[in-house]
Amino acid sequence: MESGLDHYSARALLEWQVELGVTEAIGDAPVDRYALPDTAPKSKKPAAAQAAPTKPKQVDAAAIAQQAAKSAGSLPELRAAMEAFDLCDLKRGARQLVFADGTPGARVMIVGEAPGRDEDREGKPFVGRAGQLLDKMLAAIDLDRTENVYITNVLPWRPPQNRDPKPEEIGMMKPFLERHVALAKPEVLVVMGNISCQAVLGKRGITRLRGNWDQALDLPVIPMFHPAYLLRQPQMKRQAWADLLELKSRLRGK
């Protein structure tokens, strides 16, 4: 294709463009940008705001536990309801549920704190050294778990490393404990240790509370030292013996 420019004119024009700062050709045909329509570039529409992520719905574990406990019409049904309850994290770290031991319908019901290693292994409350001491304490006032005592714990699963139960764990499992007491129908409740006092009486300070009768769940309640505490503090057995005698006197008067 022939051009209207001669060699010398074309070269002069090219050198003039280089002097103006042109470094490369970007098209085969020239573009007269002065002839382009004077229009501003259209602004992009802002992207639609993303919907804020919805928070997961909070689960009221205590309310669910309340409903599950209420639906149990017998002790076996209550145990099944507790076995099926999956909202307590303690269940994931425990070997098995520790439900109860002793004689359902007994006059005396003992509420301990939480299972330890031996209880977690055997599936019964108050076994091992603490359980052996408890049996001796009961025998001293003519009580026996195989005849006239029923035993359970505030929590049915062992906390990791035997740590104290957390308030939210106690609150979550309290409906099951209340239903347990209602179905067992004891005449007297014995709460052993601070955790049991907190769950049943809403109070702490076992050294101040022990031996003093209180009322909860429509029953007379007497706080006592936990046998595990007595193993660590044997000098407190004198006070524990006084509490046992108080319990014996109350049972005789009924």
Short mmCIF file of C-alpha atoms in Angstrom, two decimals:
data_model
loop_
_atom_site.label_atom_id
_atom_site.label_comp_id
_atom_site.label_asym_id
_atom_site.label_seq_id
_atom_site.Cartn_x
_atom_site.Cartn_y
_atom_site.Cartn_z
CA MET A 1 0.00 0.00 0.00
CA GLU A 2 1.35 3.39 -1.01
CA SER A 3 1.41 6.32 1.41
CA GLY A 4 0.79 10.00 0.49
CA LEU A 5 4.03 10.94 2.26
CA ASP A 6 7.45 10.54 0.85
CA HIS A 7 10.20 8.93 2.83
CA TYR A 8 11.72 12.15 4.11
CA SER A 9 8.43 13.69 5.19
CA ALA A 10 7.36 10.52 7.01
CA ARG A 11 10.68 10.33 8.83
CA ALA A 12 10.45 13.99 9.84
CA LEU A 13 6.96 13.42 11.26
CA LEU A 14 8.13 10.36 13.17
CA GLU A 15 11.08 12.22 14.68
CA TRP A 16 8.72 15.05 15.66
CA GLN A 17 6.46 12.56 17.49
CA VAL A 18 9.44 11.04 19.31
CA GLU A 19 10.45 14.50 20.47
CA LEU A 20 6.94 14.93 21.83
CA GLY A 21 7.38 11.80 23.96
CA VAL A 22 5.79 9.08 21.88
CA THR A 23 7.45 5.77 22.68
CA GLU A 24 5.36 3.20 20.88
CA ALA A 25 2.50 2.82 18.44
CA ILE A 26 -0.67 1.37 19.96
CA GLY A 27 -2.84 1.19 16.90
CA ASP A 28 -2.63 0.84 13.17
CA ALA A 29 -4.78 3.94 12.58
CA PRO A 30 -4.40 7.35 14.24
CA VAL A 31 -7.12 8.54 16.59
CA ASP A 32 -8.16 12.18 16.76
CA ARG A 33 -9.01 12.43 20.41
CA TYR A 34 -10.15 16.05 20.04
CA ALA A 35 -13.01 14.73 17.92
CA LEU A 36 -14.21 12.25 20.57
CA PRO A 37 -17.47 13.14 22.41
CA ASP A 38 -16.86 14.93 25.68
CA THR A 39 -18.56 12.43 28.02
CA ALA A 40 -17.51 11.58 31.56
CA PRO A 41 -16.97 7.92 32.28
CA LYS A 42 -19.90 6.33 33.97
CA SER A 43 -19.29 5.57 37.61
CA LYS A 44 -19.75 2.03 38.66
CA LYS A 45 -22.69 1.28 40.84
CA PRO A 46 -21.65 0.33 44.33
CA ALA A 47 -21.90 -3.33 44.93
CA ALA A 48 -24.89 -4.32 46.94
CA ALA A 49 -24.03 -4.42 50.59
CA GLN A 50 -23.60 -7.94 51.74
CA ALA A 51 -26.08 -9.06 54.30
CA ALA A 52 -24.55 -9.20 57.74
CA PRO A 53 -23.92 -12.79 58.79
CA THR A 54 -26.66 -13.99 61.06
CA LYS A 55 -25.55 -14.97 64.53
CA PRO A 56 -26.22 -18.55 65.50
CA LYS A 57 -29.32 -18.82 67.60
CA GLN A 58 -28.50 -19.07 71.29
CA VAL A 59 -29.63 -22.31 72.85
CA ASP A 60 -31.15 -22.14 76.32
CA ALA A 61 -29.66 -25.35 77.71
CA ALA A 62 -31.35 -24.95 81.09
CA ALA A 63 -34.78 -24.59 79.46
CA ILE A 64 -34.17 -27.68 77.35
CA ALA A 65 -33.01 -29.58 80.44
CA GLN A 66 -36.12 -28.39 82.28
CA GLN A 67 -38.37 -29.76 79.56
CA ALA A 68 -36.48 -33.05 79.36
CA ALA A 69 -36.57 -33.51 83.13
CA LYS A 70 -40.24 -32.61 83.35
CA SER A 71 -41.14 -35.24 80.77
CA ALA A 72 -39.58 -38.04 82.87
CA GLY A 73 -42.22 -39.88 84.86
CA SER A 74 -39.92 -42.32 86.63
CA LEU A 75 -36.31 -42.70 87.66
CA PRO A 76 -35.47 -44.95 84.66
CA GLU A 77 -37.03 -42.36 82.33
CA LEU A 78 -35.05 -39.60 84.02
CA ARG A 79 -31.83 -41.54 83.57
CA ALA A 80 -32.66 -42.03 79.87
CA ALA A 81 -33.37 -38.30 79.50
CA MET A 82 -30.02 -37.44 81.07
CA GLU A 83 -28.22 -39.94 78.85
CA ALA A 84 -29.77 -38.26 75.81
CA PHE A 85 -28.90 -34.72 76.95
CA ASP A 86 -25.97 -33.54 74.82
CA LEU A 87 -25.68 -29.84 75.71
CA CYS A 88 -23.32 -30.26 78.67
CA ASP A 89 -19.68 -30.36 77.53
CA LEU A 90 -18.73 -32.51 80.53
CA LYS A 91 -20.41 -35.45 78.84
CA ARG A 92 -17.81 -35.45 76.06
CA GLY A 93 -14.90 -35.93 78.45
CA ALA A 94 -16.48 -38.43 80.83
CA ARG A 95 -16.55 -42.19 80.49
CA GLN A 96 -20.16 -42.60 81.48
CA LEU A 97 -23.14 -41.13 83.27
CA VAL A 98 -23.10 -41.44 87.06
CA PHE A 99 -26.79 -41.47 87.92
CA ALA A 100 -27.40 -42.80 91.43
CA ASP A 101 -26.83 -45.58 93.92
CA GLY A 102 -28.66 -46.94 96.92
CA THR A 103 -32.35 -47.48 97.54
CA PRO A 104 -34.91 -45.40 95.63
CA GLY A 105 -37.69 -44.27 97.94
CA ALA A 106 -35.41 -44.24 100.99
CA ARG A 107 -36.07 -41.73 103.73
CA VAL A 108 -32.64 -40.14 103.31
CA MET A 109 -31.30 -38.83 100.02
CA ILE A 110 -27.68 -37.67 99.83
CA VAL A 111 -26.62 -35.16 97.18
CA GLY A 112 -22.90 -35.06 96.47
CA GLU A 113 -20.99 -32.72 94.19
CA ALA A 114 -19.66 -34.41 91.03
CA PRO A 115 -18.13 -37.76 90.09
CA GLY A 116 -14.42 -38.31 90.56
CA ARG A 117 -12.14 -40.78 88.83
CA ASP A 118 -13.46 -43.84 90.67
CA GLU A 119 -17.09 -42.81 90.18
CA ASP A 120 -16.49 -42.15 86.49
CA ARG A 121 -14.98 -45.61 86.10
CA GLU A 122 -17.64 -47.52 88.04
CA GLY A 123 -20.70 -45.44 87.15
CA LYS A 124 -21.81 -44.98 90.79
CA PRO A 125 -21.56 -42.02 93.17
CA PHE A 126 -19.39 -42.12 96.28
CA VAL A 127 -17.06 -45.02 95.62
CA GLY A 128 -13.35 -45.27 96.34
CA ARG A 129 -11.93 -43.91 99.60
CA ALA A 130 -14.55 -41.17 99.95
CA GLY A 131 -17.32 -43.69 99.40
CA GLN A 132 -15.87 -46.08 101.96
CA LEU A 133 -15.74 -43.30 104.54
CA LEU A 134 -19.33 -42.33 103.73
CA ASP A 135 -20.47 -45.90 104.29
CA LYS A 136 -18.76 -45.92 107.71
CA MET A 137 -20.38 -42.59 108.61
CA LEU A 138 -23.82 -43.88 107.67
CA ALA A 139 -23.32 -47.18 109.49
CA ALA A 140 -22.53 -45.25 112.66
CA ILE A 141 -26.14 -43.99 112.74
CA ASP A 142 -27.72 -47.21 111.43
CA LEU A 143 -28.02 -46.17 107.80
CA ASP A 144 -26.95 -48.15 104.74
CA ARG A 145 -27.12 -47.33 101.05
CA THR A 146 -28.35 -50.85 100.32
CA GLU A 147 -31.33 -50.45 102.64
CA ASN A 148 -32.38 -46.94 103.57
CA VAL A 149 -30.24 -44.33 101.76
CA TYR A 150 -30.39 -43.04 98.17
CA ILE A 151 -27.39 -41.19 96.70
CA THR A 152 -26.81 -38.95 93.70
CA ASN A 153 -24.67 -35.96 92.63
CA VAL A 154 -25.33 -32.43 91.41
CA LEU A 155 -23.53 -33.30 88.16
CA PRO A 156 -23.72 -36.73 86.53
CA TRP A 157 -20.44 -36.40 84.59
CA ARG A 158 -16.91 -36.02 85.88
CA PRO A 159 -15.32 -32.57 85.33
CA PRO A 160 -11.82 -32.67 83.79
CA GLN A 161 -9.05 -33.18 86.36
CA ASN A 162 -11.75 -33.17 89.07
CA ARG A 163 -12.05 -29.37 88.87
CA ASP A 164 -14.95 -27.62 90.57
CA PRO A 165 -18.12 -27.47 88.48
CA LYS A 166 -18.78 -24.13 86.80
CA PRO A 167 -21.91 -22.14 87.72
CA GLU A 168 -23.31 -22.57 84.21
CA GLU A 169 -22.85 -26.33 84.46
CA ILE A 170 -24.67 -26.42 87.78
CA GLY A 171 -27.48 -24.26 86.43
CA MET A 172 -27.80 -26.40 83.32
CA MET A 173 -28.13 -29.67 85.24
CA LYS A 174 -30.16 -28.38 88.18
CA PRO A 175 -33.55 -29.22 86.57
CA PHE A 176 -32.50 -32.86 86.41
CA LEU A 177 -31.48 -32.80 90.08
CA GLU A 178 -34.77 -31.23 91.13
CA ARG A 179 -36.71 -33.83 89.17
CA HIS A 180 -34.52 -36.56 90.65
CA VAL A 181 -35.46 -35.48 94.17
CA ALA A 182 -39.14 -35.26 93.26
CA LEU A 183 -39.16 -38.79 91.82
CA ALA A 184 -37.09 -40.32 94.65
CA LYS A 185 -39.43 -38.81 97.29
CA PRO A 186 -37.10 -38.75 100.31
CA GLU A 187 -38.07 -37.32 103.67
CA VAL A 188 -34.73 -35.61 104.27
CA LEU A 189 -31.99 -34.23 102.01
CA VAL A 190 -28.31 -34.31 103.00
CA VAL A 191 -26.17 -31.99 100.86
CA MET A 192 -22.46 -32.74 101.11
CA GLY A 193 -19.95 -30.05 100.20
CA ASN A 194 -20.08 -26.49 98.88
CA ILE A 195 -21.18 -27.38 95.37
CA SER A 196 -24.21 -29.26 96.68
CA CYS A 197 -25.13 -26.38 98.99
CA GLN A 198 -24.87 -23.97 96.07
CA ALA A 199 -27.06 -26.11 93.81
CA VAL A 200 -29.75 -26.97 96.37
CA LEU A 201 -29.72 -24.04 98.78
CA GLY A 202 -28.18 -21.30 96.66
CA LYS A 203 -25.55 -20.79 99.38
CA ARG A 204 -21.85 -21.46 99.91
CA GLY A 205 -19.66 -21.70 103.01
CA ILE A 206 -19.90 -25.27 104.21
CA THR A 207 -18.06 -24.61 107.50
CA ARG A 208 -20.75 -22.07 108.39
CA LEU A 209 -23.73 -23.99 106.96
CA ARG A 210 -22.94 -27.50 108.19
CA GLY A 211 -25.18 -28.95 110.84
CA ASN A 212 -27.87 -26.26 110.44
CA TRP A 213 -31.22 -27.34 109.05
CA ASP A 214 -32.58 -25.48 106.06
CA GLN A 215 -35.46 -25.90 103.63
CA ALA A 216 -35.35 -26.52 99.87
CA LEU A 217 -37.39 -28.43 97.31
CA ASP A 218 -40.14 -28.73 99.95
CA LEU A 219 -37.84 -30.83 102.14
CA PRO A 220 -35.72 -30.33 105.25
CA VAL A 221 -32.07 -30.08 104.24
CA ILE A 222 -28.94 -30.49 106.35
CA PRO A 223 -25.49 -29.57 104.93
CA MET A 224 -22.51 -31.72 105.87
CA PHE A 225 -18.83 -31.95 105.06
CA HIS A 226 -18.00 -34.02 102.01
CA PRO A 227 -16.16 -37.26 102.89
CA ALA A 228 -13.36 -36.28 100.51
CA TYR A 229 -12.85 -33.13 102.57
CA LEU A 230 -12.74 -35.17 105.77
CA LEU A 231 -10.01 -37.35 104.27
CA ARG A 232 -7.94 -34.21 103.75
CA GLN A 233 -8.94 -32.61 107.05
CA PRO A 234 -9.43 -35.47 109.55
CA GLN A 235 -9.60 -33.02 112.46
CA MET A 236 -13.07 -32.01 111.18
CA LYS A 237 -14.53 -35.47 111.82
CA ARG A 238 -15.73 -34.34 115.24
CA GLN A 239 -18.05 -31.80 113.62
CA ALA A 240 -19.12 -34.39 111.03
CA TRP A 241 -20.07 -36.77 113.84
CA ALA A 242 -22.19 -34.06 115.47
CA ASP A 243 -24.00 -33.54 112.14
CA LEU A 244 -24.66 -37.26 111.82
CA LEU A 245 -26.19 -37.32 115.29
CA GLU A 246 -28.38 -34.36 114.33
CA LEU A 247 -29.58 -36.29 111.29
CA LYS A 248 -30.26 -39.38 113.40
CA SER A 249 -32.27 -37.33 115.87
CA ARG A 250 -34.33 -35.80 113.08
CA LEU A 251 -35.15 -39.21 111.62
CA ARG A 252 -36.21 -40.55 114.99
CA GLY A 253 -38.54 -37.63 115.48
CA LYS A 254 -40.36 -38.23 112.19
#
